[in-house]
Amino acid sequence: MSKPILVLGATGKQGGALITALLASPKASSYLLLAVTRNATSPTAQKLAAKHGVKLVQGDMNDIPALFEAAKEVAGAPLWGVFSVQVSNGTGSELEEAYGKGLVDAALDSSVKMFVYTSVERGGEEKSWENATEIRHFVTKYNIEHYLRDKAGETMQWAILRPTAFMDNWNVGFLPRIFAAIWKLENPTKPLQLICSKDIGIFASLVFLEPDKFNHKAIGLAGDELSYPEFCEVYKSKTGQDLPEGYGFMARGVLFMLSEVKVMFQWFKTDGYKADIPALKEMHPGLLTWGEWVEKESDHETKK
């Protein structure tokens, strides 16, 4: 019988990437992926529903027990796994924390076997457990991590994935230009680690495929590490164009108005992400670098 996995964020980047990765696995038939959506008639949801091995579960995080009941009804069986991801608003949120903790409680009440939570890297595997940082949306995830570890104990298997900065945030648009301008202004020389959503999904699939191997582990995720000049150089080598970049006065304005952004960039400068990229490549040899992401996955036009 297939193992039902409740996938939060199924119509987003991380949940969608997990679904893609598990369906590509030779063991895909061993799992039933329950894609959570607020609107089962949306084009994105319908595209998921068309995939063999995926069923839609309509619901939202405002009633987590009802969401779990709906998922069990759709699956026709108890839930085996949960993939938990909460969208951060960039400032930290009591609501995000309540959702994250509520999913842990519901999973325990439903006797879920494997719970995977995507959080954020905070300075290495051990330091991340101790280091909430002063960045509010990092603190929120730190609190959910500890709640999962303390509540689950030995009752439920769990694993935590800790992504670094998202390569996907550099797709075509205005916000990447502002981020680039702030990076250039605040911390141009110290390398920054990055990961793409596709690889987060692949690592999540590895956990569900081998739950005993990853039980009670927290793994920082990064595929590349570059300074701002290196980041720009690689981009130009792939596209033939300079990296789109906002004006310095825009960067200063954002830093003035949004103290959380300034705190985050200060942390990048003083501490920073410390995922073990060589170890990650041993687990997943196809881990994408920044240049490979630009060339293979991004919306940017690359050299022919």
mmCIF file of N, CA and C in Angstrom, residues 58-179:
data_model
loop_
_atom_site.group_PDB
_atom_site.id
_atom_site.type_symbol
_atom_site.label_atom_id
_atom_site.label_comp_id
_atom_site.label_asym_id
_atom_site.label_seq_id
_atom_site.Cartn_x
_atom_site.Cartn_y
_atom_site.Cartn_z
ATOM 1 N N GLN A 58 -8.033 19.974 -0.435
ATOM 2 C CA GLN A 58 -8.376 21.389 -0.307
ATOM 3 C C GLN A 58 -8.537 21.745 1.165
ATOM 4 N N GLY A 59 -7.882 22.824 1.566
ATOM 5 C CA GLY A 59 -7.953 23.269 2.952
ATOM 6 C C GLY A 59 -6.937 24.359 3.189
ATOM 7 N N ASP A 60 -6.890 24.843 4.423
ATOM 8 C CA ASP A 60 -5.891 25.853 4.742
ATOM 9 C C ASP A 60 -5.420 25.674 6.173
ATOM 10 N N MET A 61 -4.457 26.512 6.557
ATOM 11 C CA MET A 61 -3.794 26.349 7.847
ATOM 12 C C MET A 61 -4.577 26.932 9.016
ATOM 13 N N ASN A 62 -5.717 27.552 8.726
ATOM 14 C CA ASN A 62 -6.518 28.114 9.811
ATOM 15 C C ASN A 62 -7.286 27.038 10.578
ATOM 16 N N ASP A 63 -7.366 25.833 10.005
ATOM 17 C CA ASP A 63 -7.996 24.707 10.702
ATOM 18 C C ASP A 63 -7.186 23.456 10.384
ATOM 19 N N ILE A 64 -6.080 23.293 11.080
ATOM 20 C CA ILE A 64 -5.156 22.199 10.780
ATOM 21 C C ILE A 64 -5.772 20.830 11.062
ATOM 22 N N PRO A 65 -6.483 20.638 12.185
ATOM 23 C CA PRO A 65 -7.119 19.327 12.399
ATOM 24 C C PRO A 65 -8.066 18.941 11.260
ATOM 25 N N ALA A 66 -8.832 19.908 10.750
ATOM 26 C CA ALA A 66 -9.750 19.615 9.641
ATOM 27 C C ALA A 66 -8.968 19.276 8.381
ATOM 28 N N LEU A 67 -7.825 19.942 8.182
ATOM 29 C CA LEU A 67 -6.974 19.650 7.027
ATOM 30 C C LEU A 67 -6.473 18.212 7.084
ATOM 31 N N PHE A 68 -6.056 17.774 8.246
ATOM 32 C CA PHE A 68 -5.565 16.403 8.398
ATOM 33 C C PHE A 68 -6.692 15.396 8.187
ATOM 34 N N GLU A 69 -7.878 15.693 8.674
ATOM 35 C CA GLU A 69 -9.010 14.787 8.471
ATOM 36 C C GLU A 69 -9.358 14.682 6.991
ATOM 37 N N ALA A 70 -9.322 15.823 6.304
ATOM 38 C CA ALA A 70 -9.601 15.812 4.866
ATOM 39 C C ALA A 70 -8.558 14.993 4.117
ATOM 40 N N ALA A 71 -7.300 15.116 4.545
ATOM 41 C CA ALA A 71 -6.215 14.368 3.896
ATOM 42 C C ALA A 71 -6.388 12.864 4.091
ATOM 43 N N LYS A 72 -6.756 12.452 5.293
ATOM 44 C CA LYS A 72 -6.964 11.027 5.553
ATOM 45 C C LYS A 72 -8.124 10.482 4.721
ATOM 46 N N GLU A 73 -9.149 11.310 4.553
ATOM 47 C CA GLU A 73 -10.309 10.881 3.763
ATOM 48 C C GLU A 73 -9.918 10.715 2.297
ATOM 49 N N VAL A 74 -9.148 11.667 1.778
ATOM 50 C CA VAL A 74 -8.705 11.583 0.387
ATOM 51 C C VAL A 74 -7.799 10.369 0.180
ATOM 52 N N ALA A 75 -6.902 10.141 1.153
ATOM 53 C CA ALA A 75 -5.954 9.027 1.032
ATOM 54 C C ALA A 75 -6.623 7.680 1.256
ATOM 55 N N GLY A 76 -7.666 7.690 2.051
ATOM 56 C CA GLY A 76 -8.304 6.425 2.418
ATOM 57 C C GLY A 76 -7.435 5.599 3.337
ATOM 58 N N ALA A 77 -6.541 6.287 4.041
ATOM 59 C CA ALA A 77 -5.594 5.600 4.935
ATOM 60 C C ALA A 77 -4.972 6.631 5.874
ATOM 61 N N PRO A 78 -4.367 6.190 6.980
ATOM 62 C CA PRO A 78 -3.671 7.123 7.863
ATOM 63 C C PRO A 78 -2.489 7.773 7.150
ATOM 64 N N LEU A 79 -2.152 8.980 7.549
ATOM 65 C CA LEU A 79 -1.009 9.668 6.973
ATOM 66 C C LEU A 79 0.292 9.035 7.455
ATOM 67 N N TRP A 80 1.216 8.844 6.529
ATOM 68 C CA TRP A 80 2.541 8.312 6.866
ATOM 69 C C TRP A 80 3.558 9.434 7.045
ATOM 70 N N GLY A 81 3.471 10.477 6.212
ATOM 71 C CA GLY A 81 4.456 11.544 6.263
ATOM 72 C C GLY A 81 3.837 12.917 6.123
ATOM 73 N N VAL A 82 4.600 13.928 6.561
ATOM 74 C CA VAL A 82 4.204 15.333 6.409
ATOM 75 C C VAL A 82 5.423 16.129 5.961
ATOM 76 N N PHE A 83 5.225 16.963 4.929
ATOM 77 C CA PHE A 83 6.241 17.931 4.518
ATOM 78 C C PHE A 83 5.732 19.300 4.920
ATOM 79 N N SER A 84 6.428 19.933 5.854
ATOM 80 C CA SER A 84 5.964 21.187 6.441
ATOM 81 C C SER A 84 6.839 22.348 5.995
ATOM 82 N N VAL A 85 6.231 23.310 5.323
ATOM 83 C CA VAL A 85 6.921 24.545 4.948
ATOM 84 C C VAL A 85 5.939 25.689 5.134
ATOM 85 N N GLN A 86 6.389 26.766 5.775
ATOM 86 C CA GLN A 86 5.553 27.940 5.953
ATOM 87 C C GLN A 86 6.191 29.131 5.239
ATOM 88 N N VAL A 87 5.364 29.865 4.531
ATOM 89 C CA VAL A 87 5.861 31.049 3.832
ATOM 90 C C VAL A 87 6.132 32.140 4.847
ATOM 91 N N SER A 88 7.354 32.657 4.827
ATOM 92 C CA SER A 88 7.711 33.743 5.736
ATOM 93 C C SER A 88 7.388 35.074 5.088
ATOM 94 N N ASN A 89 6.897 36.020 5.901
ATOM 95 C CA ASN A 89 6.644 37.357 5.362
ATOM 96 C C ASN A 89 7.876 38.248 5.466
ATOM 97 N N GLY A 90 9.006 37.660 5.869
ATOM 98 C CA GLY A 90 10.252 38.417 5.925
ATOM 99 C C GLY A 90 10.496 39.125 7.234
ATOM 100 N N THR A 91 9.538 39.044 8.166
ATOM 101 C CA THR A 91 9.719 39.723 9.450
ATOM 102 C C THR A 91 9.533 38.785 10.643
ATOM 103 N N GLY A 92 9.144 37.574 10.397
ATOM 104 C CA GLY A 92 8.812 36.693 11.512
ATOM 105 C C GLY A 92 7.358 36.905 11.864
ATOM 106 N N SER A 93 6.676 35.871 12.285
ATOM 107 C CA SER A 93 5.237 35.978 12.452
ATOM 108 C C SER A 93 4.739 35.006 13.512
ATOM 109 N N GLU A 94 3.908 35.514 14.422
ATOM 110 C CA GLU A 94 3.269 34.640 15.401
ATOM 111 C C GLU A 94 2.388 33.620 14.698
ATOM 112 N N LEU A 95 1.776 34.044 13.599
ATOM 113 C CA LEU A 95 0.898 33.142 12.854
ATOM 114 C C LEU A 95 1.711 32.027 12.204
ATOM 115 N N GLU A 96 2.863 32.369 11.607
ATOM 116 C CA GLU A 96 3.722 31.347 11.014
ATOM 117 C C GLU A 96 4.146 30.328 12.066
ATOM 118 N N GLU A 97 4.525 30.832 13.237
ATOM 119 C CA GLU A 97 4.960 29.929 14.312
ATOM 120 C C GLU A 97 3.810 29.040 14.770
ATOM 121 N N ALA A 98 2.621 29.623 14.881
ATOM 122 C CA ALA A 98 1.455 28.833 15.291
ATOM 123 C C ALA A 98 1.150 27.748 14.267
ATOM 124 N N TYR A 99 1.262 28.071 12.985
ATOM 125 C CA TYR A 99 1.028 27.076 11.939
ATOM 126 C C TYR A 99 2.056 25.945 12.037
ATOM 127 N N GLY A 100 3.335 26.316 12.169
ATOM 128 C CA GLY A 100 4.387 25.304 12.235
ATOM 129 C C GLY A 100 4.204 24.364 13.411
ATOM 130 N N LYS A 101 3.906 24.930 14.573
ATOM 131 C CA LYS A 101 3.700 24.111 15.768
ATOM 132 C C LYS A 101 2.408 23.308 15.673
ATOM 133 N N GLY A 102 1.379 23.904 15.074
ATOM 134 C CA GLY A 102 0.103 23.195 14.915
ATOM 135 C C GLY A 102 0.238 21.968 14.034
ATOM 136 N N LEU A 103 1.088 22.051 13.017
ATOM 137 C CA LEU A 103 1.320 20.888 12.162
ATOM 138 C C LEU A 103 2.020 19.770 12.924
ATOM 139 N N VAL A 104 2.952 20.134 13.789
ATOM 140 C CA VAL A 104 3.632 19.127 14.624
ATOM 141 C C VAL A 104 2.612 18.428 15.520
ATOM 142 N N ASP A 105 1.759 19.203 16.174
ATOM 143 C CA ASP A 105 0.746 18.621 17.071
ATOM 144 C C ASP A 105 -0.195 17.693 16.312
ATOM 145 N N ALA A 106 -0.649 18.144 15.141
ATOM 146 C CA ALA A 106 -1.588 17.329 14.357
ATOM 147 C C ALA A 106 -0.927 16.050 13.867
ATOM 148 N N ALA A 107 0.348 16.151 13.500
ATOM 149 C CA ALA A 107 1.073 14.964 13.039
ATOM 150 C C ALA A 107 1.216 13.946 14.163
ATOM 151 N N LEU A 108 1.508 14.424 15.358
ATOM 152 C CA LEU A 108 1.626 13.514 16.503
ATOM 153 C C LEU A 108 0.270 12.891 16.829
ATOM 154 N N ASP A 109 -0.789 13.701 16.785
ATOM 155 C CA ASP A 109 -2.130 13.173 17.056
ATOM 156 C C ASP A 109 -2.544 12.132 16.015
ATOM 157 N N SER A 110 -1.995 12.255 14.802
ATOM 158 C CA SER A 110 -2.360 11.339 13.712
ATOM 159 C C SER A 110 -1.377 10.179 13.569
ATOM 160 N N SER A 111 -0.424 10.072 14.492
ATOM 161 C CA SER A 111 0.580 8.993 14.474
ATOM 162 C C SER A 111 1.375 8.961 13.170
ATOM 163 N N VAL A 112 1.702 10.146 12.668
ATOM 164 C CA VAL A 112 2.547 10.248 11.476
ATOM 165 C C VAL A 112 3.912 9.649 11.759
ATOM 166 N N LYS A 113 4.477 8.963 10.769
ATOM 167 C CA LYS A 113 5.758 8.280 10.960
ATOM 168 C C LYS A 113 6.959 9.178 10.666
ATOM 169 N N MET A 114 6.857 10.056 9.631
ATOM 170 C CA MET A 114 8.009 10.880 9.238
ATOM 171 C C MET A 114 7.559 12.310 8.973
ATOM 172 N N PHE A 115 8.179 13.253 9.671
ATOM 173 C CA PHE A 115 7.847 14.666 9.562
ATOM 174 C C PHE A 115 9.086 15.417 9.097
ATOM 175 N N VAL A 116 8.966 16.132 7.969
ATOM 176 C CA VAL A 116 10.089 16.910 7.434
ATOM 177 C C VAL A 116 9.712 18.387 7.456
ATOM 178 N N TYR A 117 10.566 19.185 8.100
ATOM 179 C CA TYR A 117 10.317 20.622 8.220
ATOM 180 C C TYR A 117 11.431 21.400 7.541
ATOM 181 N N THR A 118 11.079 22.360 6.681
ATOM 182 C CA THR A 118 12.096 23.208 6.075
ATOM 183 C C THR A 118 12.165 24.517 6.839
ATOM 184 N N SER A 119 13.376 24.835 7.287
ATOM 185 C CA SER A 119 13.622 25.951 8.180
ATOM 186 C C SER A 119 14.583 26.938 7.524
ATOM 187 N N VAL A 120 15.674 27.308 8.212
ATOM 188 C CA VAL A 120 16.687 28.190 7.656
ATOM 189 C C VAL A 120 18.025 27.895 8.340
ATOM 190 N N GLU A 121 19.105 27.955 7.581
ATOM 191 C CA GLU A 121 20.455 27.712 8.096
ATOM 192 C C GLU A 121 20.892 28.907 8.947
ATOM 193 N N ARG A 122 21.567 28.622 10.075
ATOM 194 C CA ARG A 122 21.936 29.702 10.992
ATOM 195 C C ARG A 122 23.377 29.581 11.495
ATOM 196 N N GLY A 123 24.285 29.031 10.658
ATOM 197 C CA GLY A 123 25.687 29.020 11.048
ATOM 198 C C GLY A 123 26.293 27.652 11.286
ATOM 199 N N GLY A 124 25.768 26.631 10.641
ATOM 200 C CA GLY A 124 26.303 25.282 10.819
ATOM 201 C C GLY A 124 25.333 24.400 11.574
ATOM 202 N N GLU A 125 25.532 23.076 11.464
ATOM 203 C CA GLU A 125 24.562 22.135 12.025
ATOM 204 C C GLU A 125 24.346 22.326 13.518
ATOM 205 N N GLU A 126 25.438 22.347 14.292
ATOM 206 C CA GLU A 126 25.295 22.455 15.742
ATOM 207 C C GLU A 126 24.935 23.877 16.168
ATOM 208 N N LYS A 127 25.595 24.864 15.576
ATOM 209 C CA LYS A 127 25.332 26.250 15.986
ATOM 210 C C LYS A 127 23.900 26.662 15.704
ATOM 211 N N SER A 128 23.319 26.125 14.640
ATOM 212 C CA SER A 128 21.945 26.490 14.309
ATOM 213 C C SER A 128 20.975 26.109 15.421
ATOM 214 N N TRP A 129 21.268 25.034 16.127
ATOM 215 C CA TRP A 129 20.407 24.647 17.249
ATOM 216 C C TRP A 129 20.464 25.672 18.374
ATOM 217 N N GLU A 130 21.597 26.337 18.535
ATOM 218 C CA GLU A 130 21.786 27.274 19.640
ATOM 219 C C GLU A 130 21.553 28.723 19.226
ATOM 220 N N ASN A 131 21.612 29.000 17.922
ATOM 221 C CA ASN A 131 21.680 30.355 17.428
ATOM 222 C C ASN A 131 20.358 30.790 16.799
ATOM 223 N N ALA A 132 19.497 31.420 17.577
ATOM 224 C CA ALA A 132 18.238 31.918 17.032
ATOM 225 C C ALA A 132 18.483 33.117 16.122
ATOM 226 N N THR A 133 19.568 33.833 16.349
ATOM 227 C CA THR A 133 19.944 35.088 15.683
ATOM 228 C C THR A 133 18.995 36.206 16.127
ATOM 229 N N GLU A 134 19.251 37.408 15.660
ATOM 230 C CA GLU A 134 18.372 38.548 15.937
ATOM 231 C C GLU A 134 17.446 38.839 14.766
ATOM 232 N N ILE A 135 17.462 37.962 13.768
ATOM 233 C CA ILE A 135 16.605 38.125 12.587
ATOM 234 C C ILE A 135 15.255 37.479 12.898
ATOM 235 N N ARG A 136 14.208 38.272 12.908
ATOM 236 C CA ARG A 136 12.929 37.774 13.447
ATOM 237 C C ARG A 136 12.382 36.565 12.707
ATOM 238 N N HIS A 137 12.491 36.552 11.369
ATOM 239 C CA HIS A 137 11.925 35.389 10.670
ATOM 240 C C HIS A 137 12.829 34.164 10.796
ATOM 241 N N PHE A 138 14.074 34.334 11.230
ATOM 242 C CA PHE A 138 14.914 33.196 11.592
ATOM 243 C C PHE A 138 14.495 32.662 12.964
ATOM 244 N N VAL A 139 14.188 33.577 13.876
ATOM 245 C CA VAL A 139 13.779 33.193 15.230
ATOM 246 C C VAL A 139 12.511 32.341 15.184
ATOM 247 N N THR A 140 11.568 32.739 14.332
ATOM 248 C CA THR A 140 10.328 31.983 14.189
ATOM 249 C C THR A 140 10.614 30.526 13.843
ATOM 250 N N LYS A 141 11.502 30.316 12.897
ATOM 251 C CA LYS A 141 11.831 28.958 12.464
ATOM 252 C C LYS A 141 12.638 28.221 13.528
ATOM 253 N N TYR A 142 13.505 28.933 14.215
ATOM 254 C CA TYR A 142 14.243 28.347 15.349
ATOM 255 C C TYR A 142 13.256 27.799 16.380
ATOM 256 N N ASN A 143 12.228 28.567 16.693
ATOM 257 C CA ASN A 143 11.240 28.143 17.693
ATOM 258 C C ASN A 143 10.470 26.912 17.229
ATOM 259 N N ILE A 144 10.126 26.861 15.943
ATOM 260 C CA ILE A 144 9.408 25.692 15.423
ATOM 261 C C ILE A 144 10.311 24.458 15.462
ATOM 262 N N GLU A 145 11.578 24.621 15.102
ATOM 263 C CA GLU A 145 12.535 23.503 15.163
ATOM 264 C C GLU A 145 12.573 22.888 16.554
ATOM 265 N N HIS A 146 12.724 23.736 17.562
ATOM 266 C CA HIS A 146 12.833 23.229 18.934
ATOM 267 C C HIS A 146 11.528 22.587 19.386
ATOM 268 N N TYR A 147 10.419 23.146 18.960
ATOM 269 C CA TYR A 147 9.128 22.564 19.311
ATOM 270 C C TYR A 147 9.016 21.171 18.709
ATOM 271 N N LEU A 148 9.406 21.015 17.446
ATOM 272 C CA LEU A 148 9.373 19.710 16.790
ATOM 273 C C LEU A 148 10.262 18.716 17.523
ATOM 274 N N ARG A 149 11.496 19.099 17.796
ATOM 275 C CA ARG A 149 12.427 18.184 18.451
ATOM 276 C C ARG A 149 11.932 17.774 19.837
ATOM 277 N N ASP A 150 11.443 18.750 20.591
ATOM 278 C CA ASP A 150 11.044 18.472 21.975
ATOM 279 C C ASP A 150 9.734 17.702 22.052
ATOM 280 N N LYS A 151 8.774 18.031 21.199
ATOM 281 C CA LYS A 151 7.472 17.370 21.259
ATOM 282 C C LYS A 151 7.507 15.969 20.662
ATOM 283 N N ALA A 152 8.257 15.815 19.564
ATOM 284 C CA ALA A 152 8.272 14.524 18.877
ATOM 285 C C ALA A 152 9.053 13.485 19.656
ATOM 286 N N GLY A 153 10.193 13.909 20.233
ATOM 287 C CA GLY A 153 11.015 12.961 20.978
ATOM 288 C C GLY A 153 11.313 11.721 20.164
ATOM 289 N N GLU A 154 11.028 10.579 20.718
ATOM 290 C CA GLU A 154 11.202 9.307 20.008
ATOM 291 C C GLU A 154 9.889 8.793 19.433
ATOM 292 N N THR A 155 8.819 9.565 19.613
ATOM 293 C CA THR A 155 7.492 9.130 19.179
ATOM 294 C C THR A 155 7.342 9.158 17.670
ATOM 295 N N MET A 156 7.930 10.194 17.045
ATOM 296 C CA MET A 156 7.787 10.376 15.599
ATOM 297 C C MET A 156 9.155 10.678 14.994
ATOM 298 N N GLN A 157 9.467 10.043 13.864
ATOM 299 C CA GLN A 157 10.692 10.378 13.164
ATOM 300 C C GLN A 157 10.560 11.767 12.545
ATOM 301 N N TRP A 158 11.659 12.510 12.544
ATOM 302 C CA TRP A 158 11.626 13.852 11.966
ATOM 303 C C TRP A 158 12.997 14.202 11.400
ATOM 304 N N ALA A 159 12.985 15.151 10.479
ATOM 305 C CA ALA A 159 14.216 15.713 9.933
ATOM 306 C C ALA A 159 13.958 17.173 9.603
ATOM 307 N N ILE A 160 15.005 17.982 9.716
ATOM 308 C CA ILE A 160 14.901 19.414 9.430
ATOM 309 C C ILE A 160 15.857 19.760 8.298
ATOM 310 N N LEU A 161 15.344 20.432 7.285
ATOM 311 C CA LEU A 161 16.164 20.950 6.196
ATOM 312 C C LEU A 161 16.327 22.455 6.397
ATOM 313 N N ARG A 162 17.567 22.924 6.310
ATOM 314 C CA ARG A 162 17.842 24.343 6.576
ATOM 315 C C ARG A 162 18.438 25.001 5.326
ATOM 316 N N PRO A 163 17.599 25.513 4.449
ATOM 317 C CA PRO A 163 18.113 26.183 3.245
ATOM 318 C C PRO A 163 18.846 27.475 3.582
ATOM 319 N N THR A 164 19.729 27.878 2.679
ATOM 320 C CA THR A 164 20.402 29.166 2.758
ATOM 321 C C THR A 164 19.629 30.142 1.852
ATOM 322 N N ALA A 165 20.290 31.120 1.250
ATOM 323 C CA ALA A 165 19.600 32.066 0.372
ATOM 324 C C ALA A 165 19.103 31.349 -0.892
ATOM 325 N N PHE A 166 17.970 31.766 -1.417
ATOM 326 C CA PHE A 166 17.342 31.092 -2.550
ATOM 327 C C PHE A 166 17.824 31.654 -3.884
ATOM 328 N N MET A 167 18.384 30.792 -4.714
ATOM 329 C CA MET A 167 18.724 31.201 -6.077
ATOM 330 C C MET A 167 17.476 31.651 -6.829
ATOM 331 N N ASP A 168 16.350 31.002 -6.556
ATOM 332 C CA ASP A 168 15.108 31.298 -7.266
ATOM 333 C C ASP A 168 14.677 32.752 -7.099
ATOM 334 N N ASN A 169 15.146 33.398 -6.032
ATOM 335 C CA ASN A 169 14.794 34.799 -5.820
ATOM 336 C C ASN A 169 15.440 35.718 -6.850
ATOM 337 N N TRP A 170 16.350 35.170 -7.672
ATOM 338 C CA TRP A 170 17.000 35.970 -8.696
ATOM 339 C C TRP A 170 16.390 35.776 -10.082
ATOM 340 N N ASN A 171 15.171 35.273 -10.123
ATOM 341 C CA ASN A 171 14.493 35.257 -11.406
ATOM 342 C C ASN A 171 14.150 36.691 -11.815
ATOM 343 N N VAL A 172 13.757 36.874 -13.048
ATOM 344 C CA VAL A 172 13.549 38.220 -13.587
ATOM 345 C C VAL A 172 12.510 38.983 -12.762
ATOM 346 N N GLY A 173 12.831 40.214 -12.404
ATOM 347 C CA GLY A 173 11.904 41.040 -11.643
ATOM 348 C C GLY A 173 12.612 42.187 -10.948
ATOM 349 N N PHE A 174 11.837 42.968 -10.198
ATOM 350 C CA PHE A 174 12.379 44.167 -9.540
ATOM 351 C C PHE A 174 13.102 43.836 -8.240
ATOM 352 N N LEU A 175 12.529 42.935 -7.426
ATOM 353 C CA LEU A 175 13.099 42.660 -6.107
ATOM 354 C C LEU A 175 14.531 42.130 -6.166
ATOM 355 N N PRO A 176 14.879 41.246 -7.124
ATOM 356 C CA PRO A 176 16.274 40.809 -7.198
ATOM 357 C C PRO A 176 17.245 41.967 -7.417
ATOM 358 N N ARG A 177 16.828 42.977 -8.132
ATOM 359 C CA ARG A 177 17.688 44.140 -8.371
ATOM 360 C C ARG A 177 17.988 44.863 -7.051
ATOM 361 N N ILE A 178 16.963 44.981 -6.212
ATOM 362 C CA ILE A 178 17.153 45.646 -4.920
ATOM 363 C C ILE A 178 18.059 44.820 -4.019
ATOM 364 N N PHE A 179 17.820 43.486 -3.998
ATOM 365 C CA PHE A 179 18.659 42.616 -3.173
ATOM 366 C C PHE A 179 20.112 42.703 -3.618
#
